[in-house]
Amino acid sequence: MTAVNWDRVFADTPRRSYIPAVVWADDDDPINRDKDPDAWAEAVATDTPLVTQMDDGAEGGGLFPSSSASMPSLVRLMLDQLDIRPDHRVLEVGTGTGWNAALLATALTDGEVITIEVDPALAAQAKENLIACRAAPFVVVGDGLRGYPDGAPYDRLIATMAVQHVPYEWPEQVKPGGVILTPWGTAFHNSGLLRLVVNSDGTASGPFVGSVNFMWARSQRRRFDTREFVGDVIPDPAPDRVRHTTTDPRPVREEHAEFAIGLRLPDVEQRVYFGRGDAADEYTQWLSDGLSWASVDYVPGADKFEVNESGPRDLWAEIEAAYDAWRAQGEPAREQHGVTVTPDGQRTWVNGPNGRVDVGPASVA
């Protein structure tokens, strides 16, 4: 069976047919097709992500992005990594607008795509979009983290939202040798595109194959995503302890370092707040696990940086220890790490499935 001609599939399946009338691009101001059709058309035509739903569809919320249409180049990257054939049976988790499902349906000339969406309103709109465009995937309303056993087994499974934990239902429903592709991250850092291959024993294992940043599966969102970090998660930022560190915060925030730190401290969340005006190059990095918090202040030209902390854990010391552990391993890139999924859960690794990643505060020297 020949490979899919994705150039033809994308040409035959335009994104604009699946984008709602109101979207959000680079700022909080909505772009309304009825009020400004030129701005809407320009936004849809660009290679950028578009937020298509706020606050899980609730009215009058805090403008928390809850669904989006990914940038076309990223959609293409993921479909290339999925490595489908026209006769494959594919489960898509996270229907969204329906565009990705339509691309799959166009490609699977002798196969089938089933797409599952947890949000009934999004699923209904996607189904209307697909019917209008004469695409024919089977749309299901349900929790995609449980897969869709009625349609199993699948040759491929693709998720269009990020997870912190790969549910074992996914490898259970994919054939041995089949591929599972999902965005993956930790509370600390969300940037992994994980490609798993299902083994004959029912486990699945594979490396990270790229950088993506997707919205979380709703039941696996970070604990503090919808809360104000300083003032709510950290209700009183008055420190118990103040010290200085010689560790420059900037390399700690480098992408591959942050990813590796997140593997070791997956329960720690962070936010970074930059200064303004003359202080625009300064920033404060805040960390919290819900009980403890820490902040470190970066000032250009300084050789020591102030650390404020409170709670039972020394979070910045743990960050420094995780960073040092990553450096001691040779600063492996994100793509040198991977995940193995078994009935007992998931395990992250580095430099092959036998490589060890120590998790938790116990790794502090």
Coordinates of C-alpha atoms in Angstrom, one line a residue, residues 175-340:
K175 CA -2.4 -3.4 17.3
P176 CA 1.1 -4.7 18.1
G177 CA 3.4 -2.6 15.9
G178 CA 0.9 0.2 15.8
V179 CA 1.8 3.8 16.6
I180 CA 0.4 6.2 19.3
L181 CA 1.2 9.8 18.8
T182 CA 0.5 12.4 21.5
P183 CA 1.6 15.7 22.9
W184 CA 3.0 15.1 26.4
G185 CA 4.3 17.3 29.2
T186 CA 4.6 17.9 32.9
A187 CA 3.2 20.6 35.2
F188 CA 6.7 22.2 34.9
H189 CA 7.1 22.1 31.1
N190 CA 4.9 21.1 28.2
S191 CA 6.7 20.6 24.9
G192 CA 7.0 16.9 24.0
L193 CA 5.6 15.1 21.0
L194 CA 5.7 11.5 22.1
R195 CA 5.7 8.6 19.5
L196 CA 5.0 5.2 21.1
V197 CA 5.1 1.8 19.3
V198 CA 2.9 -0.9 20.8
N199 CA 4.8 -4.1 21.6
S200 CA 3.6 -7.7 21.4
D201 CA 3.3 -7.9 25.2
G202 CA 0.8 -5.0 25.2
T203 CA 3.2 -2.4 26.5
A204 CA 4.1 0.7 24.5
S205 CA 7.4 2.6 24.3
G206 CA 9.1 5.3 22.3
P207 CA 10.9 8.6 22.3
F208 CA 10.0 12.2 22.0
V209 CA 10.2 13.2 18.4
G210 CA 9.7 17.0 18.4
S211 CA 8.5 20.1 20.2
V212 CA 4.8 20.9 20.5
N213 CA 2.7 22.8 22.9
F214 CA -0.9 21.7 23.1
M215 CA -3.8 22.5 25.5
W216 CA -4.2 19.8 28.2
A217 CA -6.7 17.0 28.2
R218 CA -9.4 18.4 30.5
S219 CA -9.0 15.8 33.2
Q220 CA -5.2 16.1 33.1
R221 CA -4.8 19.9 33.3
R222 CA -2.2 21.3 35.6
R223 CA -3.7 21.9 39.0
F224 CA -3.3 25.7 38.9
D225 CA -4.0 26.5 35.3
T226 CA -7.2 28.4 35.9
R227 CA -5.9 30.2 39.1
E228 CA -3.9 33.3 39.7
F229 CA -0.5 32.0 40.6
V230 CA 0.7 34.8 43.0
G231 CA -2.2 35.8 45.2
D232 CA -4.1 32.6 45.0
V233 CA -1.9 29.5 44.6
I234 CA 0.7 31.5 46.6
P235 CA -1.8 33.5 48.8
D236 CA 0.9 35.2 50.8
P237 CA 4.2 35.8 49.0
A238 CA 6.0 36.8 52.2
P239 CA 9.0 34.4 52.4
D240 CA 10.1 32.3 55.4
R241 CA 13.6 32.2 53.9
V242 CA 15.7 34.6 51.8
R243 CA 19.0 33.6 50.3
H244 CA 21.1 34.2 47.2
T245 CA 22.2 31.7 44.6
T246 CA 25.1 31.8 42.1
T247 CA 23.1 29.6 39.7
D248 CA 22.2 31.8 36.7
P249 CA 18.4 31.3 36.2
R250 CA 18.6 31.7 32.4
P251 CA 20.2 28.4 31.4
V252 CA 17.8 26.6 33.8
R253 CA 15.0 28.0 31.6
E254 CA 16.5 26.7 28.4
E255 CA 14.0 24.4 26.6
H256 CA 15.7 21.1 27.0
A257 CA 16.8 21.8 30.5
E258 CA 13.3 22.7 31.5
F259 CA 11.9 19.6 29.9
A260 CA 14.4 17.4 31.9
I261 CA 13.7 19.2 35.1
G262 CA 10.0 18.6 34.6
L263 CA 10.6 14.9 34.3
R264 CA 12.3 14.9 37.7
L265 CA 9.9 17.3 39.4
P266 CA 6.6 16.7 37.7
D267 CA 4.5 18.1 40.6
V268 CA 6.1 21.6 40.5
E269 CA 4.5 24.3 38.4
Q270 CA 6.1 27.6 37.4
R271 CA 5.2 31.0 36.1
V272 CA 7.6 33.7 34.8
Y273 CA 6.8 37.4 35.1
F274 CA 9.0 40.0 33.2
G275 CA 9.6 43.6 34.2
R276 CA 8.6 46.6 32.1
G277 CA 10.3 49.7 30.8
D278 CA 13.9 50.0 32.1
A279 CA 13.4 46.6 33.9
A280 CA 12.2 44.8 30.8
D281 CA 15.2 42.4 30.9
E282 CA 14.5 41.4 34.5
Y283 CA 12.2 38.7 35.5
T284 CA 11.0 36.6 38.5
Q285 CA 10.4 32.9 38.2
W286 CA 7.8 31.6 40.6
L287 CA 7.5 27.9 41.6
S288 CA 4.9 26.1 43.7
D289 CA 3.7 22.6 44.5
G290 CA 0.6 23.9 46.3
L291 CA 2.3 23.7 49.8
S292 CA 5.7 25.2 49.2
W293 CA 6.8 28.0 46.9
A294 CA 10.0 29.7 45.8
S295 CA 10.9 32.6 43.6
V296 CA 14.2 33.6 42.0
D297 CA 14.9 37.1 40.6
Y298 CA 17.1 37.5 37.5
V299 CA 18.8 40.9 37.1
P300 CA 21.1 41.4 34.1
G301 CA 24.8 41.6 35.1
A302 CA 24.3 40.2 38.5
D303 CA 26.5 37.3 39.8
K304 CA 24.1 36.4 42.6
F305 CA 20.4 36.1 42.4
E306 CA 17.9 36.5 45.3
V307 CA 15.8 33.4 46.2
N308 CA 12.7 33.7 48.4
E309 CA 11.1 30.5 49.7
S310 CA 8.4 29.2 52.0
G311 CA 7.0 25.9 53.0
P312 CA 8.4 22.4 53.8
R313 CA 10.3 22.0 50.6
D314 CA 13.3 24.0 49.3
L315 CA 12.0 24.2 45.7
W316 CA 14.8 26.2 44.2
A317 CA 17.3 23.8 45.7
E318 CA 15.4 21.0 44.1
I319 CA 15.4 22.8 40.7
E320 CA 19.2 23.3 41.0
A321 CA 19.7 19.6 41.8
A322 CA 17.5 18.5 38.9
Y323 CA 19.4 20.8 36.6
D324 CA 22.8 19.5 37.8
A325 CA 21.6 15.9 37.4
W326 CA 20.7 16.7 33.7
R327 CA 24.0 18.4 33.1
A328 CA 25.8 15.4 34.7
Q329 CA 24.1 13.1 32.1
G330 CA 25.6 15.2 29.3
E331 CA 22.6 17.6 28.8
P332 CA 20.5 15.2 26.8
A333 CA 18.0 16.8 24.5
R334 CA 14.3 16.2 24.9
E335 CA 14.4 13.8 21.9
Q336 CA 16.9 11.6 23.9
H337 CA 14.1 11.0 26.4
G338 CA 11.1 8.7 26.1
V339 CA 8.3 6.9 27.9
T340 CA 7.3 3.3 28.4

